[in-house]
């Protein structure tokens, strides 16, 4: 069979270029938007996903990690009593008022107090053992590299948090999260910085289970059954998911994403279909001739849809390359971006959907391929 | 049995409130193996007659019978299939796809007939050689002259090996020499392939090459004349 769709596409590429760009930019917009949103909202769960441990224990109903409230100290004892629990690590989470260089004013920060042992679970992926050990020095803190500019300080810089002096002893990558600057300190330093609770309470306990223990079963066992719970237990994955969901849907951002995707889809489809219709209209006499020669409408329709499919595939390829470039640039500048296979597949499906819908719209232009018009 | 039969065809078009009768009770029989020319001034209804006899248009009244089939009885799908297997068309505009070379233009409809690539290409090459374009197979429309383009269009119709070949003003866009080649080719197709060639034209140069000339005016056949055997055999 003579590949009419492909040959026409290659020969008359100028005619199809606008639709290819429309598809490519739709793909770019969808992918970059998804990458940014995922990147930003994954950072809501960054403390959970970049820490070890199997269970998180916190204030009942806590929706996202930065909303942590103190829980009773005797919780630790209750957790340790379960035979499946191998280790319990406290995680202090307090709000802080940061005063750095005088020209910067004050900043709201979150202070995380973490275990400084080499095999600690909290921030296991973010803080290597040597960096973590630096926190043993009293009043030392670590910040994210990307936050240095915001704080107006470098390594060795001094500031005041909640009225207590601290010193930046190192920087890490991956501590950037939603809601504010994150300062990591040792448990002892964090307690000193906590004026409200006298440094006796923690916000979370991270629990590591013994090998072979069923996290769900242990969670169910540790979960208080009384009507007024004093703490709540989540598996690590569930707690991370809670945080992402809270930001994605609790803030209305998720709906915004869906709406924007819808707009991108419509605009992409309108531009692409107009161009494809123009291409069909430009060849309408040739199509009519084929129809006169007995080529069925269904076969002509297939030619147009094939063209739409090729435009979609080519646009997707161009959009994919552009997205890759944008992602690399974003990562280079510490912009939180994240893409997973499912999201890429969904965006690709949406882009091919744009091409297909446009093709179906362009097929309507074939109605004018009436051979009788050639006889006037 | 005649290849094409028109029985009391009526056809009118309505433009706004104005109704124009294009065909008025027209009856005619057209034989196979001949080049039949329908001539007349523009607007006399000759293209409408061709459209009805080829199944592209339905008459208001009367019957159009092609190869023994009453075209009005066929569904749109059956009509497509009938045209695919039995008819070829040559239009005034050449209507070639700019992206395809001559061989592909001709092979394209053959693919829809169900022929495999090799057979379609071989048949397309034969048809192009028959119209004298054996050395132009790889050229696109932009690289062909008007006469060559029309010969590609004829080859496209011919390669299907149709029993019915319809041509609408095939020479009006061509100069004398190319018009001559085109009409000779159509005539030869009628003779050597035994096809029924129905040609509609107001080009007086064609009259001398037709086996039979139907003169039309105001939706009726005014005269039906057969060429002298010697004259028709020329070409």
XYZ file of C-alpha atoms in Angstrom:
611
model
C 0.000 0.000 0.000
C 1.340 3.444 -0.881
C 1.861 5.219 2.482
C -0.110 8.332 1.515
C -0.379 9.751 5.045
C 3.330 9.532 5.779
C 4.481 10.676 2.322
C 2.196 13.708 2.452
C 3.392 14.533 5.939
C 7.035 14.437 4.894
C 6.542 16.270 1.585
C 4.241 18.953 2.949
C 5.938 19.234 6.346
C 5.567 22.992 6.416
C 1.830 22.590 6.367
C 1.915 20.240 9.345
C 4.565 22.094 11.326
C 2.117 24.265 13.323
C 0.208 21.205 14.490
C 3.445 19.464 15.399
C 4.471 22.464 17.489
C 1.035 22.683 19.055
C 1.299 19.047 20.117
C 4.926 19.415 21.228
C 4.171 22.450 23.383
C 1.077 20.819 24.820
C 3.277 17.886 25.795
C 5.923 20.199 27.211
C 3.355 22.132 29.262
C 1.699 19.002 30.598
C 4.978 17.294 31.486
C 6.666 20.314 33.043
C 3.543 21.165 34.987
C 3.308 17.611 36.257
C 7.029 17.561 37.090
C 6.811 20.821 39.021
C 3.679 19.864 40.907
C 5.027 16.428 41.743
C 8.359 17.938 42.688
C 6.783 20.525 44.949
C 4.310 18.178 46.576
C 6.786 15.355 46.948
C 8.828 17.798 48.958
C 5.912 17.934 51.391
C 6.829 14.356 52.202
C 10.547 14.731 51.829
C 11.290 14.214 55.547
C 9.387 10.977 55.508
C 10.569 9.563 52.204
C 14.207 10.389 52.855
C 14.204 8.828 56.287
C 14.400 5.187 57.210
C 12.116 3.351 59.595
C 8.854 1.465 59.114
C 6.328 3.352 61.245
C 5.729 6.974 62.165
C 4.008 7.900 65.399
C 2.651 11.417 65.836
C -0.186 13.591 67.067
C -3.592 12.095 66.177
C -4.886 13.249 62.818
C -1.669 14.981 61.726
C -2.129 15.597 57.992
C 1.338 16.689 57.018
C 4.654 16.576 58.770
C 4.994 20.308 59.345
C 1.703 20.239 61.275
C 3.271 18.031 63.968
C 2.331 18.658 67.615
C 3.977 17.282 70.741
C 2.960 13.830 71.899
C 3.333 12.412 75.424
C 6.739 11.138 76.423
C 5.444 7.831 77.701
C 4.544 6.927 74.094
C 8.132 5.784 73.623
C 7.797 3.247 76.430
C 4.597 1.837 74.950
C 6.255 1.463 71.557
C 9.316 -0.244 72.982
C 7.157 -2.796 74.729
C 6.077 -4.354 71.452
C 8.292 -7.345 70.624
C 8.395 -6.479 66.910
C 9.888 -3.026 67.542
C 13.662 -2.957 67.079
C 14.341 0.720 67.556
C 12.496 3.924 68.433
C 13.976 7.265 67.466
C 12.563 10.622 68.570
C 12.115 13.392 66.038
C 11.700 16.873 67.398
C 9.819 19.327 65.256
C 9.472 22.905 66.393
C 8.709 26.250 64.834
C 11.490 28.752 64.921
C 11.997 32.459 64.406
C 15.247 32.963 62.531
C 17.192 36.192 62.831
C 20.190 36.298 60.533
C 21.995 39.279 59.082
C 20.271 42.527 60.077
C 19.328 43.417 56.484
C 17.269 40.218 56.110
C 14.713 40.654 58.855
C 13.130 37.620 60.461
C 12.175 34.307 58.844
C 9.880 31.526 59.978
C 11.768 28.261 60.007
C 11.146 24.675 61.009
C 13.712 23.144 63.289
C 14.181 19.385 63.135
C 15.945 17.743 65.988
C 17.454 14.457 64.898
C 19.526 11.632 66.292
C 23.182 12.156 65.386
C 24.299 8.540 65.471
C 25.667 7.270 62.171
C 22.870 4.729 61.741
C 20.023 7.096 62.641
C 16.801 6.735 60.712
C 15.607 10.350 60.442
C 17.055 11.917 57.250
C 19.053 8.732 56.616
C 19.260 9.572 52.867
C 20.013 13.267 53.296
C 22.611 13.432 56.002
C 25.710 11.308 55.571
C 27.364 10.123 58.803
C 30.132 12.740 58.737
C 27.725 15.627 58.230
C 25.436 14.266 60.914
C 28.333 13.999 63.347
C 28.966 17.740 62.955
C 25.649 18.335 64.705
C 27.138 16.975 67.937
C 28.801 20.338 68.342
C 26.387 22.388 70.521
C 24.212 24.931 68.706
C 25.255 23.739 65.266
C 22.729 23.462 62.447
C 22.629 22.215 58.858
C 20.514 23.814 56.131
C 19.714 23.031 52.508
C 22.199 24.408 50.028
C 19.368 26.101 48.131
C 18.255 27.983 51.263
C 21.614 29.632 51.912
C 20.766 32.579 49.689
C 17.446 33.063 51.439
C 19.181 33.061 54.811
C 21.890 35.375 53.559
C 24.577 33.241 55.153
C 27.223 30.712 54.195
C 28.799 27.834 56.047
C 30.084 29.129 59.354
C 27.427 31.853 59.381
C 25.814 32.677 62.709
C 22.179 33.461 63.450
C 19.680 33.479 66.289
C 16.758 31.052 66.506
C 14.086 31.654 69.158
C 16.583 33.794 70.994
C 19.362 31.178 70.984
C 22.533 31.480 68.930
C 23.201 28.853 66.262
C 25.942 28.325 63.687
C 25.629 26.769 60.219
C 28.156 23.940 60.126
C 27.210 22.319 56.836
C 24.769 22.116 53.953
C 22.797 19.188 52.572
C 20.755 18.584 49.433
C 17.130 17.490 49.653
C 16.031 19.282 52.824
C 14.048 21.822 50.896
C 10.386 21.446 51.674
C 7.111 23.293 51.464
C 6.170 25.913 53.978
C 9.480 27.337 55.003
C 13.176 26.908 55.529
C 14.239 23.777 57.331
C 16.972 23.787 59.861
C 18.378 20.505 61.104
C 19.929 20.276 64.516
C 20.756 17.565 67.015
C 18.081 16.540 69.514
C 19.947 18.394 72.246
C 20.285 21.626 70.264
C 16.649 21.434 69.198
C 15.548 21.048 72.811
C 17.517 24.140 73.740
C 15.786 26.067 70.974
C 12.317 24.990 72.142
C 11.056 27.672 74.500
C 7.419 26.496 74.521
C 7.674 22.959 75.809
C 10.785 23.203 77.825
C 12.477 20.769 75.520
C 10.826 17.711 76.987
C 8.386 16.677 74.264
C 8.848 15.350 70.754
C 6.555 15.545 67.756
C 7.236 12.145 66.256
C 8.753 8.796 66.976
C 10.174 6.867 64.051
C 10.057 3.120 64.585
C 12.149 0.429 62.966
C 10.736 -3.074 63.159
C 12.581 -6.344 63.431
C 13.232 -8.160 60.172
C 10.217 -10.075 58.971
C 7.721 -8.051 61.013
C 4.501 -7.099 59.234
C 4.331 -3.300 59.411
C 0.542 -3.204 58.974
C -0.035 -5.758 61.698
C 2.301 -3.979 64.132
C 0.696 -0.637 63.283
C -2.723 -2.061 64.086
C -1.382 -3.413 67.374
C 0.249 -0.139 68.423
C -2.698 2.047 67.414
C -4.524 3.275 70.535
C -8.075 1.916 70.701
C -9.466 4.343 73.226
C -11.920 6.999 72.141
C -9.529 9.876 72.807
C -6.266 8.911 71.197
C -3.100 10.490 72.477
C -1.079 9.540 69.409
C -1.568 7.844 66.073
C 0.569 5.337 64.162
C 1.064 5.280 60.377
C 3.218 3.188 58.117
C 5.940 5.247 56.468
C 4.311 5.084 53.023
C 0.885 5.999 54.363
C 2.225 9.007 56.242
C 4.123 10.250 53.184
C 1.004 9.797 51.071
C -1.011 11.732 53.664
C 1.368 14.666 53.379
C 1.307 14.750 49.581
C -2.472 14.381 49.487
C -2.896 17.161 52.048
C -0.938 19.625 49.945
C -2.263 18.450 46.607
C -5.956 18.501 47.498
C -6.152 20.376 50.778
C -4.731 23.463 49.102
C -6.796 23.218 45.914
C -3.592 22.931 43.920
C -4.598 19.499 42.644
C -7.762 20.896 41.114
C -5.693 23.688 39.588
C -3.446 21.109 37.984
C -6.399 19.248 36.514
C -7.939 22.495 35.223
C -4.692 23.617 33.652
C -4.262 20.207 32.020
C -7.777 20.585 30.639
C -6.949 24.028 29.233
C -3.733 22.706 27.670
C -5.680 19.806 26.174
C -8.345 22.089 24.667
C -5.928 24.681 23.291
C -3.667 21.979 21.875
C -6.597 20.168 20.299
C -8.066 23.333 18.774
C -4.803 24.445 17.165
C -3.919 20.943 15.998
C -7.352 20.227 14.580
C -7.442 23.546 12.712
C -4.120 22.802 11.071
C -5.093 19.253 10.207
C -8.410 20.479 8.805
C -6.495 22.936 6.676
C -4.307 20.115 5.396
C -7.366 18.013 4.538
C -9.068 20.964 2.858
C -5.912 21.571 0.822
C -6.082 18.036 -0.584
C -9.864 17.813 -0.793
C -9.962 17.424 -4.612
C -7.436 14.599 -4.447
C -9.439 12.879 -1.727
C -12.608 13.363 -3.783
C -10.879 11.787 -6.784
C -9.885 8.774 -4.712
C -13.465 8.517 -3.495
C -14.707 8.682 -7.097
C -12.332 5.844 -7.921
C -14.096 3.824 -5.243
C -11.809 4.273 -2.240
C -14.183 4.092 0.733
C -14.718 7.021 3.088
C -13.509 4.814 5.902
C -10.149 4.414 4.160
C -9.837 8.171 3.594
C -10.671 8.711 7.257
C -7.868 6.334 8.167
C -5.395 8.407 6.133
C -6.329 11.559 8.081
C -6.181 9.750 11.425
C -2.805 8.287 10.494
C -1.545 11.785 9.796
C -2.871 12.886 13.186
C -1.136 9.901 14.769
C 2.202 10.753 13.142
C 1.841 14.405 14.133
C 1.092 13.246 17.682
C 4.097 10.910 17.807
C 6.482 13.484 16.328
C 5.103 16.210 18.609
C 5.470 13.915 21.590
C 9.104 13.222 20.683
C 9.878 16.938 20.327
C 7.958 17.733 23.517
C 9.811 14.942 25.331
C 13.199 16.316 24.333
C 12.201 19.863 25.349
C 10.906 18.561 28.671
C 14.143 16.673 29.306
C 16.077 19.890 28.722
C 13.803 21.854 31.064
C 14.076 19.154 33.760
C 17.857 19.112 33.566
C 17.967 22.911 33.822
C 15.513 22.857 36.740
C 17.519 20.241 38.636
C 20.636 22.250 37.999
C 19.000 25.214 39.721
C 17.578 23.156 42.618
C 13.994 23.626 41.432
C 12.086 20.646 42.803
C 10.946 18.612 39.813
C 9.943 14.996 39.745
C 8.562 12.690 37.071
C 7.653 9.051 37.342
C 6.771 6.533 34.663
C 3.040 6.680 35.353
C 2.933 10.470 35.055
C 4.954 10.424 31.836
C 2.677 7.722 30.441
C -0.416 9.716 31.441
C 0.928 12.888 29.815
C 1.893 10.926 26.692
C -1.603 9.450 26.541
C -3.089 12.931 26.920
C -0.876 14.265 24.116
C -1.822 11.394 21.810
C -5.410 12.125 22.862
C -4.954 15.699 21.632
C -3.713 14.377 18.288
C -6.503 11.819 18.035
C -9.282 14.278 18.913
C -7.816 16.705 16.382
C -7.715 13.944 13.786
C -11.357 13.109 14.439
C -12.243 16.783 14.038
C -10.245 16.977 10.810
C -12.024 13.890 9.480
C -15.160 16.001 9.387
C -13.523 18.148 6.717
C -13.618 15.052 4.496
C -17.401 15.474 4.189
C -16.584 17.961 1.455
C -14.743 15.278 -0.535
C -17.777 14.783 -2.763
C -16.646 13.619 -6.210
C -19.651 15.341 -7.809
C -17.969 18.671 -7.029
C -15.166 17.723 -9.417
C -17.660 17.651 -12.276
C -18.692 21.308 -12.074
C -26.491 -5.334 -23.872
C -25.320 -1.693 -23.765
C -22.784 -0.895 -21.020
C -24.580 2.258 -19.900
C -28.286 2.992 -20.106
C -30.061 6.223 -19.184
C -33.839 5.914 -18.983
C -35.882 9.141 -18.881
C -33.472 10.917 -16.554
C -34.685 14.087 -14.858
C -32.450 16.226 -12.707
C -32.823 19.762 -11.447
C -30.859 21.945 -9.057
C -32.337 24.536 -6.749
C -30.325 27.641 -6.002
C -32.160 29.800 -3.498
C -35.636 30.067 -4.995
C -34.502 29.444 -8.554
C -34.998 25.944 -9.905
C -32.941 24.914 -12.894
C -33.848 21.808 -14.879
C -30.571 20.287 -15.982
C -31.765 16.997 -17.497
C -35.237 16.608 -19.014
C -36.342 13.059 -19.662
C -33.006 12.094 -21.168
C -32.616 8.532 -22.485
C -29.522 7.086 -24.107
C -27.661 3.790 -24.500
C -23.879 3.665 -24.668
C -21.945 0.727 -26.071
C -18.773 -0.920 -24.853
C -15.532 -0.711 -26.843
C -16.278 2.812 -28.068
C -15.255 6.335 -27.239
C -18.510 8.230 -26.864
C -18.248 11.991 -26.711
C -20.942 14.154 -25.172
C -20.492 17.676 -26.426
C -22.382 20.866 -25.909
C -22.157 24.330 -24.395
C -21.428 24.683 -20.716
C -24.524 24.345 -18.569
C -26.215 21.948 -21.026
C -26.177 19.137 -18.463
C -23.450 16.944 -19.906
C -21.395 16.741 -16.689
C -24.565 15.980 -14.732
C -25.310 13.126 -17.140
C -21.802 11.758 -16.559
C -22.189 12.099 -12.778
C -25.461 10.164 -12.828
C -24.245 7.403 -15.155
C -21.117 6.938 -12.995
C -23.131 6.723 -9.776
C -21.793 9.954 -8.264
C -25.195 11.634 -8.363
C -28.756 10.377 -8.042
C -31.353 11.436 -10.627
C -34.675 12.978 -9.543
C -36.481 10.570 -11.813
C -35.621 7.849 -14.310
C -33.069 5.052 -14.077
C -29.323 4.854 -14.603
C -28.091 1.360 -15.394
C -24.383 0.582 -15.526
C -23.155 -2.902 -16.506
C -26.678 -4.188 -15.889
C -26.854 -2.734 -12.349
C -29.586 -0.244 -11.494
C -27.410 2.259 -9.609
C -30.355 3.564 -7.554
C -30.712 0.141 -5.961
C -27.162 0.091 -4.607
C -26.389 1.264 -1.062
C -23.637 3.895 -0.652
C -21.192 1.138 0.343
C -22.175 -1.041 -2.638
C -21.832 1.990 -4.867
C -18.294 2.610 -3.562
C -17.463 -1.028 -4.250
C -19.006 -0.848 -7.716
C -16.924 2.210 -8.581
C -13.797 0.621 -7.095
C -14.078 -2.458 -9.275
C -15.620 -1.162 -12.495
C -15.000 2.524 -13.057
C -12.170 4.899 -13.775
C -12.330 8.703 -13.754
C -10.347 11.434 -15.448
C -11.167 14.965 -14.351
C -10.434 18.370 -15.788
C -8.129 19.178 -12.885
C -5.600 16.407 -12.579
C -6.079 16.031 -8.801
C -2.761 14.331 -8.139
C -1.291 14.150 -4.644
C 1.705 16.523 -4.557
C 3.673 14.162 -2.319
C 3.489 11.080 -4.539
C 5.548 10.273 -7.630
C 3.843 9.101 -10.820
C 4.187 5.413 -9.980
C 2.693 5.914 -6.509
C -0.217 8.006 -7.848
C -1.221 5.110 -10.050
C -0.482 2.346 -7.539
C -2.429 4.064 -4.720
C -5.988 3.054 -5.743
C -4.751 -0.442 -6.614
C -3.805 -0.984 -2.970
C -7.457 -0.430 -2.044
C -8.434 -3.052 -4.629
C -6.544 -5.525 -2.461
C -3.516 -5.980 -4.723
C -0.200 -6.577 -3.003
C 2.563 -3.987 -3.383
C 4.552 -5.797 -6.069
C 1.500 -6.477 -8.260
C 0.187 -2.932 -7.814
C 3.528 -1.434 -8.769
C 3.921 -3.708 -11.794
C 0.445 -2.848 -13.005
C 1.022 0.859 -12.363
C 4.255 0.730 -14.369
C 2.446 -0.967 -17.288
C -0.290 1.665 -17.257
C 2.241 4.525 -17.211
C 4.170 2.921 -20.061
C 0.920 2.636 -21.999
C 0.355 6.398 -21.730
C 3.977 7.027 -22.730
C 5.346 7.936 -19.306
C 7.605 4.914 -18.800
C 10.546 7.267 -18.227
C 8.698 9.560 -15.790
C 7.834 7.072 -13.032
C 9.743 8.758 -10.232
C 8.623 12.330 -10.899
C 6.214 14.226 -8.681
C 3.388 16.409 -10.099
C 5.503 19.546 -9.611
C 8.069 18.087 -12.013
C 5.565 17.105 -14.724
C 3.982 19.205 -17.481
C 0.204 19.646 -17.654
C -0.115 17.033 -20.393
C 2.015 14.576 -18.458
C -0.058 15.130 -15.337
C -3.247 14.380 -17.228
C -1.641 11.215 -18.629
C -0.733 10.159 -15.072
C -4.396 10.734 -14.162
C -5.440 8.568 -17.111
C -2.961 5.873 -16.088
C -4.415 6.000 -12.569
C -7.874 5.322 -14.002
C -6.593 2.773 -16.521
C -4.502 0.703 -14.086
C -7.662 -0.423 -12.318
C -8.617 -2.092 -15.634
C -12.133 -0.619 -15.436
C -14.942 -1.573 -17.765
C -16.221 1.989 -17.568
C -14.007 5.026 -18.009
C -15.467 8.486 -17.443
C -13.626 11.608 -18.558
C -14.830 15.136 -17.779
C -13.270 17.855 -19.954
C -9.965 15.969 -19.987
C -8.331 18.300 -22.503
C -9.614 21.732 -21.534
C -6.513 22.587 -19.503
C -4.112 21.329 -22.187
C -2.553 22.716 -25.348
C -3.353 21.215 -28.765
C -0.516 18.664 -28.854
C -1.159 17.362 -25.361
C -4.916 17.384 -25.932
C -4.299 15.245 -28.994
C -2.216 12.724 -27.038
C -4.858 12.492 -24.303
C -7.773 11.912 -26.646
C -5.770 9.358 -28.651
C -4.996 7.527 -25.428
C -8.651 7.459 -24.391
C -9.621 6.195 -27.811
C -7.013 3.454 -27.720
C -8.228 2.359 -24.279
C -11.726 1.862 -25.710
C -10.383 -0.164 -28.631
C -7.686 -2.308 -26.997
C -9.263 -2.850 -23.580
C -12.847 -3.025 -24.803
C -13.754 -0.415 -22.203
C -16.722 1.905 -22.404
C -15.255 5.402 -22.557
C -17.696 8.233 -21.927
C -16.089 11.586 -22.472
C -17.754 14.921 -21.779
C -16.270 17.980 -23.458
C -17.034 21.204 -25.228
C -13.650 20.992 -26.967
C -14.442 20.801 -30.723
C -11.027 19.235 -31.427
C -12.213 15.981 -29.871
C -15.170 15.455 -32.199
C -12.972 14.050 -34.946
C -11.554 11.365 -32.623
C -14.763 10.024 -31.141
C -16.578 6.903 -32.348
C -19.864 8.510 -31.500
C -20.817 12.083 -30.730
C -23.877 13.082 -28.693
C -24.698 16.763 -29.014
C -26.505 18.108 -25.954
C -28.343 21.297 -25.253
C -30.763 22.309 -22.499
C -30.768 18.891 -20.878
C -31.651 16.958 -24.044
C -29.731 15.080 -26.712
C -30.104 17.038 -29.945
C -28.045 14.873 -32.273
C -26.496 11.413 -32.148
C -23.907 10.893 -34.866
C -21.419 8.130 -35.599
C -18.044 8.946 -37.068
C -16.997 7.479 -40.394
C -15.035 4.268 -39.738
C -11.991 5.823 -41.414
C -12.106 8.958 -39.324
C -12.665 7.139 -36.074
C -9.927 4.670 -36.838
C -7.405 7.442 -37.227
C -5.455 7.965 -34.032
